[in-house]
Coordinates of N, CA, C and O in Angstrom, one line a residue:
M1 N 0.9 -1.2 -0.1 CA -0.1 0.1 0.0 C 0.9 1.1 0.0 O 1.9 1.3 0.7
A2 N 0.5 2.1 -0.7 CA 1.3 3.6 -0.8 C 1.0 4.2 0.5 O 0.0 4.0 1.1
R3 N 2.0 5.1 0.9 CA 1.9 5.9 2.0 C 0.8 6.9 1.9 O 0.8 7.7 1.0
M4 N -0.2 6.6 2.8 CA -1.2 7.5 2.8 C -1.2 8.8 3.6 O -0.6 8.8 4.6
T5 N -1.8 9.9 3.2 CA -1.7 11.1 3.9 C -3.1 11.5 4.6 O -4.0 11.4 3.8
L6 N -3.2 11.8 5.9 CA -4.3 12.2 6.4 C -4.1 13.6 7.0 O -3.1 13.9 7.5
A7 N -5.1 14.5 6.8 CA -5.0 15.9 7.4 C -6.0 16.1 8.3 O -7.3 15.7 8.2
I8 N -5.5 16.7 9.4 CA -6.3 17.0 10.8 C -7.0 18.3 10.4 O -6.4 19.4 10.3
H9 N -8.3 18.3 10.5 CA -9.1 19.5 10.4 C -8.9 20.4 11.7 O -9.0 19.6 12.7
P10 N -8.9 21.7 11.7 CA -8.8 22.3 12.9 C -10.0 22.5 13.8 O -10.0 22.7 15.0
A11 N -11.2 22.3 13.2 CA -12.5 22.7 13.9 C -12.8 21.4 14.7 O -12.5 20.2 14.5
L12 N -13.7 21.6 15.9 CA -14.3 20.5 16.5 C -15.7 20.3 15.9 O -16.2 21.3 15.4
Y13 N -16.2 19.1 16.0 CA -17.3 18.6 15.3 C -18.3 18.1 16.3 O -17.8 17.4 17.4
T14 N -19.6 18.2 16.0 CA -20.4 17.4 16.8 C -21.4 16.5 15.9 O -21.9 17.1 14.8
I15 N -21.8 15.4 16.5 CA -22.5 14.5 15.7 C -24.1 14.6 16.3 O -24.0 14.3 17.6
H16 N -24.9 14.9 15.5 CA -26.4 15.0 16.1 C -27.3 14.0 15.5 O -27.0 13.4 14.4
S17 N -28.2 13.5 16.3 CA -29.2 12.6 15.8 C -30.7 13.2 15.9 O -30.9 13.8 17.0
F18 N -31.3 13.1 14.9 CA -32.7 13.5 14.8 C -33.6 12.5 14.4 O -33.3 11.5 13.6
S19 N -35.0 12.6 14.6 CA -35.9 11.6 14.1 C -36.0 11.6 12.7 O -35.6 12.8 12.0
A20 N -36.3 10.6 12.0 CA -36.3 10.4 10.6 C -37.2 11.5 9.8 O -36.8 11.9 8.7
D21 N -38.2 12.1 10.5 CA -39.1 13.2 9.8 C -38.7 14.5 10.1 O -39.4 15.3 9.8
T22 N -37.7 14.8 10.8 CA -37.0 16.0 11.2 C -36.6 16.8 10.0 O -35.7 16.2 9.4
P23 N -37.1 17.8 9.6 CA -36.4 18.7 8.6 C -35.1 19.0 8.9 O -34.9 19.5 10.1
I24 N -34.1 19.1 8.1 CA -32.8 19.6 8.3 C -32.7 21.1 8.5 O -33.3 21.8 7.7
P25 N -32.3 21.5 9.6 CA -32.3 23.1 9.9 C -31.5 23.6 8.8 O -30.3 23.1 8.5
A26 N -31.9 24.8 8.3 CA -31.3 25.5 7.2 C -29.8 25.9 7.6 O -29.0 26.0 6.6
E27 N -29.6 26.3 8.9 CA -28.2 26.7 9.1 C -27.1 25.6 8.7 O -25.9 26.0 8.6
V28 N -27.5 24.3 8.7 CA -26.5 23.3 8.4 C -26.0 23.6 7.0 O -24.8 23.4 6.8
F29 N -26.8 23.8 6.1 CA -26.3 24.2 4.7 C -25.5 25.3 4.6 O -24.9 25.5 3.5
Q30 N -25.3 26.0 5.6 CA -24.4 27.2 5.5 C -23.0 27.1 6.1 O -22.2 27.8 6.0
Q31 N -22.9 25.9 6.5 CA -21.5 25.5 7.3 C -20.5 25.2 6.1 O -20.8 24.7 5.0
P32 N -19.3 25.5 6.5 CA -18.1 25.2 5.5 C -18.0 23.6 5.1 O -17.6 23.3 4.1
M33 N -18.4 22.9 6.1 CA -18.4 21.5 5.9 C -19.5 20.8 6.8 O -19.7 21.1 8.0
Y34 N -20.3 19.9 6.2 CA -21.2 19.1 6.9 C -21.5 17.8 6.3 O -21.3 17.7 5.2
F35 N -22.1 16.8 7.0 CA -22.5 15.5 6.6 C -23.9 15.3 7.0 O -24.1 15.5 8.2
I36 N -24.6 14.7 6.2 CA -26.0 14.4 6.5 C -26.2 12.8 6.0 O -25.8 12.5 5.0
G37 N -26.7 12.0 6.9 CA -27.1 10.6 6.6 C -28.5 10.4 7.1 O -28.9 10.7 8.3
K38 N -29.3 9.7 6.2 CA -30.6 9.6 6.6 C -31.1 8.2 6.3 O -30.7 7.5 5.3
T39 N -31.8 7.6 7.2 CA -32.3 6.1 7.1 C -33.8 6.2 7.6 O -34.4 7.2 7.8
K40 N -34.5 5.0 7.5 CA -35.9 5.0 8.0 C -36.1 5.4 9.3 O -37.0 6.0 9.9
E41 N -35.0 5.1 10.1 CA -35.2 5.4 11.7 C -34.6 6.7 12.1 O -35.1 7.2 13.2
E42 N -33.7 7.3 11.4 CA -33.0 8.5 11.9 C -32.5 9.4 11.0 O -32.1 8.9 9.8
V43 N -32.0 10.5 11.4 CA -31.2 11.4 10.5 C -29.9 11.7 11.4 O -30.1 12.1 12.5
S44 N -28.6 11.5 10.8 CA -27.4 11.9 11.6 C -26.9 13.2 10.7 O -27.0 13.1 9.5
V45 N -26.5 14.1 11.5 CA -25.9 15.4 11.0 C -24.6 15.6 11.9 O -24.6 15.7 12.9
V46 N -23.6 15.8 11.0 CA -22.2 16.3 11.6 C -22.0 17.6 11.0 O -22.0 18.0 9.9
V47 N -21.7 18.5 12.0 CA -21.5 20.0 11.9 C -20.3 20.4 12.7 O -20.1 19.8 13.8
P48 N -19.7 21.6 12.4 CA -18.8 22.2 13.3 C -19.6 22.4 14.7 O -20.8 22.9 14.6
S49 N -18.8 22.3 15.7 CA -19.4 22.5 17.0 C -19.9 23.8 17.3 O -20.8 24.1 18.3
T50 N -19.5 24.8 16.6 CA -19.9 26.2 16.8 C -21.4 26.4 16.3 O -22.0 27.3 16.9
L51 N -22.0 25.4 15.7 CA -23.4 25.4 15.3 C -24.2 24.6 16.3 O -23.9 23.5 16.5
K52 N -25.1 25.3 17.1 CA -25.8 24.5 18.1 C -27.2 24.3 17.5 O -27.9 25.0 16.9
L53 N -27.6 22.9 17.6 CA -28.6 22.4 17.0 C -29.7 21.8 18.2 O -29.1 21.3 19.1
N54 N -30.8 21.7 18.0 CA -31.7 21.1 19.0 C -32.1 19.7 18.5 O -33.2 19.4 17.9
S55 N -31.1 18.7 18.8 CA -31.2 17.5 18.4 C -31.8 16.5 19.5 O -31.8 17.0 20.6
L56 N -32.2 15.4 19.1 CA -32.5 14.3 20.2 C -31.3 14.0 21.1 O -31.4 13.9 22.2
E57 N -30.2 13.7 20.3 CA -29.0 13.3 21.0 C -27.8 14.0 20.4 O -28.1 14.3 19.1
Q58 N -26.7 14.3 21.0 CA -25.7 14.7 20.3 C -24.3 14.3 21.0 O -24.3 14.0 22.2
E59 N -23.3 14.0 20.2 CA -22.0 13.7 20.8 C -21.1 14.8 20.3 O -20.7 15.1 19.1
D60 N -20.4 15.5 21.4 CA -19.5 16.6 21.1 C -18.1 16.3 21.1 O -17.7 15.1 21.5
D61 N -17.3 17.2 20.7 CA -15.9 17.1 20.9 C -15.2 16.1 19.9 O -14.4 15.3 20.4
W62 N -15.5 16.1 18.7 CA -15.0 15.2 17.7 C -13.9 16.0 16.8 O -14.1 17.0 16.5
R63 N -12.8 15.3 16.4 CA -11.8 15.9 15.6 C -11.9 15.1 14.3 O -12.2 13.9 14.2
C64 N -11.6 15.8 13.1 CA -11.8 15.1 11.8 C -10.4 14.9 11.1 O -9.6 15.9 11.0
L65 N -10.2 13.8 10.7 CA -9.0 13.5 9.7 C -9.5 13.1 8.4 O -10.4 12.3 8.3
E66 N -8.9 13.8 7.5 CA -9.4 13.6 6.1 C -8.2 12.8 5.3 O -7.1 13.2 5.5
V67 N -8.7 11.7 4.7 CA -7.8 10.9 3.9 C -7.6 11.7 2.6 O -8.6 11.9 1.8
L68 N -6.5 12.4 2.4 CA -6.2 13.3 1.2 C -6.4 12.4 -0.1 O -5.7 11.4 -0.2
G69 N -7.3 12.7 -0.9 CA -7.5 12.1 -2.1 C -7.4 12.9 -3.2 O -6.6 14.0 -3.2
P70 N -8.0 12.8 -4.4 CA -9.2 11.9 -4.5 C -8.8 10.5 -4.5 O -7.7 10.1 -5.0
L71 N -9.6 9.7 -3.9 CA -9.4 8.0 -3.9 C -10.2 7.5 -5.0 O -11.5 7.8 -5.1
G72 N -9.7 6.7 -5.9 CA -10.5 6.0 -6.8 C -11.3 4.9 -6.2 O -10.9 4.3 -5.1
F73 N -12.4 4.5 -6.9 CA -13.2 3.4 -6.4 C -12.5 2.1 -6.4 O -12.9 1.1 -5.7
S74 N -11.3 1.9 -7.2 CA -10.7 0.7 -7.3 C -9.9 0.6 -6.1 O -9.2 -0.6 -5.9
M75 N -9.5 1.7 -5.4 CA -8.8 1.6 -4.2 C -9.4 0.9 -3.0 O -10.4 1.4 -2.8
T76 N -8.9 -0.1 -2.5 CA -9.5 -1.0 -1.5 C -8.9 -0.9 -0.2 O -7.6 -0.8 -0.2
G77 N -9.7 -1.0 0.8 CA -9.1 -1.3 2.2 C -8.6 0.0 3.0 O -8.1 -0.2 4.0
I78 N -8.8 1.1 2.3 CA -8.2 2.3 3.1 C -8.9 2.5 4.4 O -8.2 2.6 5.4
L79 N -10.2 2.6 4.4 CA -11.0 2.7 5.6 C -10.8 1.5 6.5 O -10.6 1.7 7.8
A80 N -10.6 0.4 6.0 CA -10.5 -0.8 6.9 C -9.3 -0.7 7.6 O -9.1 -1.1 8.8
N81 N -8.1 -0.3 6.9 CA -6.9 -0.2 7.4 C -6.7 0.9 8.5 O -6.1 0.6 9.6
V82 N -7.4 2.0 8.3 CA -7.3 3.0 9.4 C -8.1 2.7 10.6 O -7.7 2.8 11.5
S83 N -9.4 2.1 10.3 CA -10.2 1.7 11.4 C -9.5 0.5 12.3 O -9.7 0.7 13.6
G84 N -9.0 -0.3 11.4 CA -8.3 -1.4 12.1 C -7.2 -1.1 13.1 O -7.0 -1.6 14.2
T85 N -6.2 0.0 12.5 CA -5.2 0.5 13.2 C -5.8 1.0 14.5 O -5.2 0.9 15.6
L86 N -6.8 1.9 14.3 CA -7.3 2.5 15.7 C -8.1 1.6 16.6 O -8.0 1.8 17.9
A87 N -8.8 0.6 16.0 CA -9.4 -0.3 16.8 C -8.5 -1.1 17.7 O -8.6 -1.3 18.9
D88 N -7.2 -1.3 17.0 CA -6.2 -2.0 17.9 C -5.7 -1.3 19.2 O -5.1 -1.8 20.1
E89 N -5.9 0.0 19.0 CA -5.7 1.0 20.1 C -6.8 1.4 21.1 O -6.8 2.2 21.8
D90 N -7.9 0.6 20.8 CA -9.2 1.0 21.5 C -9.6 2.3 21.3 O -10.1 3.1 22.1
I91 N -9.5 2.9 20.1 CA -9.9 4.3 19.7 C -11.2 4.2 18.9 O -11.1 3.5 17.7
S92 N -12.2 4.7 19.4 CA -13.6 4.5 18.6 C -13.5 5.6 17.6 O -13.0 6.8 17.8
I93 N -14.2 5.5 16.3 CA -14.3 6.4 15.4 C -15.7 6.4 14.8 O -16.5 5.6 15.0
F94 N -16.0 7.5 14.1 CA -17.0 7.7 13.4 C -16.7 8.0 11.9 O -16.0 9.0 11.7
A95 N -16.9 7.2 11.0 CA -16.4 7.2 9.6 C -17.4 7.9 8.7 O -18.6 7.4 8.8
I96 N -16.9 8.6 7.8 CA -17.8 9.1 6.6 C -17.0 9.0 5.3 O -15.8 9.3 5.3
S97 N -17.8 8.5 4.4 CA -17.1 8.5 3.1 C -17.9 9.4 2.1 O -19.2 9.5 2.2
T98 N -17.3 10.0 1.1 CA -17.7 10.8 0.1 C -17.4 10.3 -1.2 O -16.6 9.2 -1.2
F99 N -17.8 10.8 -2.3 CA -17.5 10.3 -3.5 C -15.9 10.3 -3.7 O -15.4 9.4 -4.2
D100 N -15.3 11.3 -3.3 CA -13.7 11.4 -3.3 C -12.9 10.9 -2.5 O -11.8 10.5 -2.7
T101 N -13.3 10.9 -1.2 CA -12.3 10.3 0.0 C -13.2 9.9 1.1 O -14.3 9.8 1.2
D102 N -12.4 9.7 2.2 CA -13.0 9.2 3.5 C -12.5 10.2 4.6 O -11.5 10.8 4.6
Y103 N -13.4 10.3 5.6 CA -13.1 11.2 6.7 C -13.3 10.2 8.0 O -14.3 9.6 8.1
I104 N -12.4 10.4 9.0 CA -12.4 9.6 10.2 C -12.5 10.6 11.5 O -11.8 11.5 11.5
L105 N -13.7 10.7 12.1 CA -13.8 11.5 13.2 C -13.4 10.6 14.5 O -13.7 9.3 14.7
V106 N -12.6 11.4 15.4 CA -12.1 10.7 16.7 C -12.5 11.7 17.8 O -12.6 12.9 17.5
K107 N -12.7 11.3 19.0 CA -12.8 12.1 20.1 C -11.6 12.8 20.3 O -10.4 12.4 20.1
S108 N -11.7 14.3 20.6 CA -10.6 15.0 20.6 C -9.5 14.6 21.7 O -8.3 14.7 21.4
N109 N -10.1 13.9 22.8 CA -9.2 13.3 23.8 C -8.4 12.1 23.4 O -7.3 11.7 24.0
T110 N -8.6 11.6 22.0 CA -7.9 10.6 21.6 C -7.1 10.9 20.5 O -6.2 10.2 19.8
L111 N -7.0 12.3 20.2 CA -6.3 12.7 18.9 C -4.9 12.3 18.9 O -4.3 11.9 17.9
I112 N -4.2 12.7 20.1 CA -2.7 12.3 20.2 C -2.3 10.8 20.0 O -1.5 10.4 19.1
A113 N -3.2 9.9 20.7 CA -3.1 8.5 20.5 C -3.5 8.1 19.1 O -2.7 7.2 18.6
T114 N -4.4 8.9 18.4 CA -4.7 8.5 17.2 C -3.5 8.7 16.2 O -3.1 8.0 15.2
I115 N -3.0 9.9 16.3 CA -1.7 10.2 15.3 C -0.5 9.3 15.5 O -0.1 8.7 14.6
K116 N -0.5 9.0 16.9 CA 0.8 8.1 17.3 C 0.5 6.6 16.6 O 1.5 6.2 16.1
A117 N -0.7 6.2 16.7 CA -0.8 4.8 16.1 C -0.8 4.9 14.6 O -0.2 3.9 14.0
L118 N -1.4 5.9 14.0 CA -1.2 6.1 12.5 C 0.2 6.2 12.0 O 0.6 5.5 11.1
K119 N 0.9 6.9 12.7 CA 2.4 7.2 12.3 C 3.0 5.8 12.4 O 4.0 5.7 11.5
K120 N 2.7 5.2 13.5 CA 3.5 3.9 13.7 C 3.2 2.8 12.5 O 4.0 2.1 12.1
K121 N 2.1 3.0 11.8 CA 1.6 2.2 10.6 C 2.1 3.0 9.2 O 1.6 2.6 8.3
N122 N 2.9 4.1 9.4 CA 3.6 4.8 8.2 C 2.5 5.6 7.6 O 2.7 5.9 6.5
Y123 N 1.4 6.0 8.2 CA 0.7 7.0 7.7 C 1.4 8.5 7.9 O 2.0 8.7 9.0
H124 N 1.1 9.3 6.9 CA 1.7 10.7 7.1 C 0.6 11.6 7.5 O -0.6 11.6 7.0
I125 N 0.9 12.3 8.7 CA -0.2 13.0 9.3 C 0.2 14.5 9.2 O 1.3 14.9 9.5
I126 N -0.7 15.3 8.7 CA -0.5 16.9 8.5 C -1.7 17.6 9.0 O -2.7 17.1 9.3
D127 N -1.5 18.9 9.1 CA -2.5 19.8 9.5 C -3.3 20.1 8.2 O -2.6 20.1 7.1
Y128 N -4.5 20.3 8.4 CA -5.3 20.5 7.1 C -4.8 21.9 6.5 O -4.7 22.9 7.3
P129 N -4.5 21.9 5.1 CA -4.2 23.1 4.5 C -5.2 24.1 4.6 O -6.3 23.8 4.1
N130 N -4.8 25.4 4.6 CA -5.8 26.5 4.9 C -6.0 27.0 3.3 O -5.1 27.0 2.5

């Protein structure tokens, strides 16, 4: 596997849970980065922690690592390798994939251990370019 680079985003993120029939608050769409996932049972929204939403549940204090891409669909095992490396260190993740790349969110209090574990497996970790 080629050496992968992950970039640490500077913002803190919050993961929100809403009921499936809740409309997405308009402020979400004004954020520089957001993720929305919807199933029959619920809607999950990830936004910068500076945006306060009235959700059913929320998990605060997440940091985001972006696998620098774009990654082709023929590239396999990227998320599995990262998540496996972190699972070996008992670090929980919240993973998000887009068309171009993968994002791994970790609790901010595990960021140093996350970086250490990934570097040990030869991942290159940088700050997100401004």
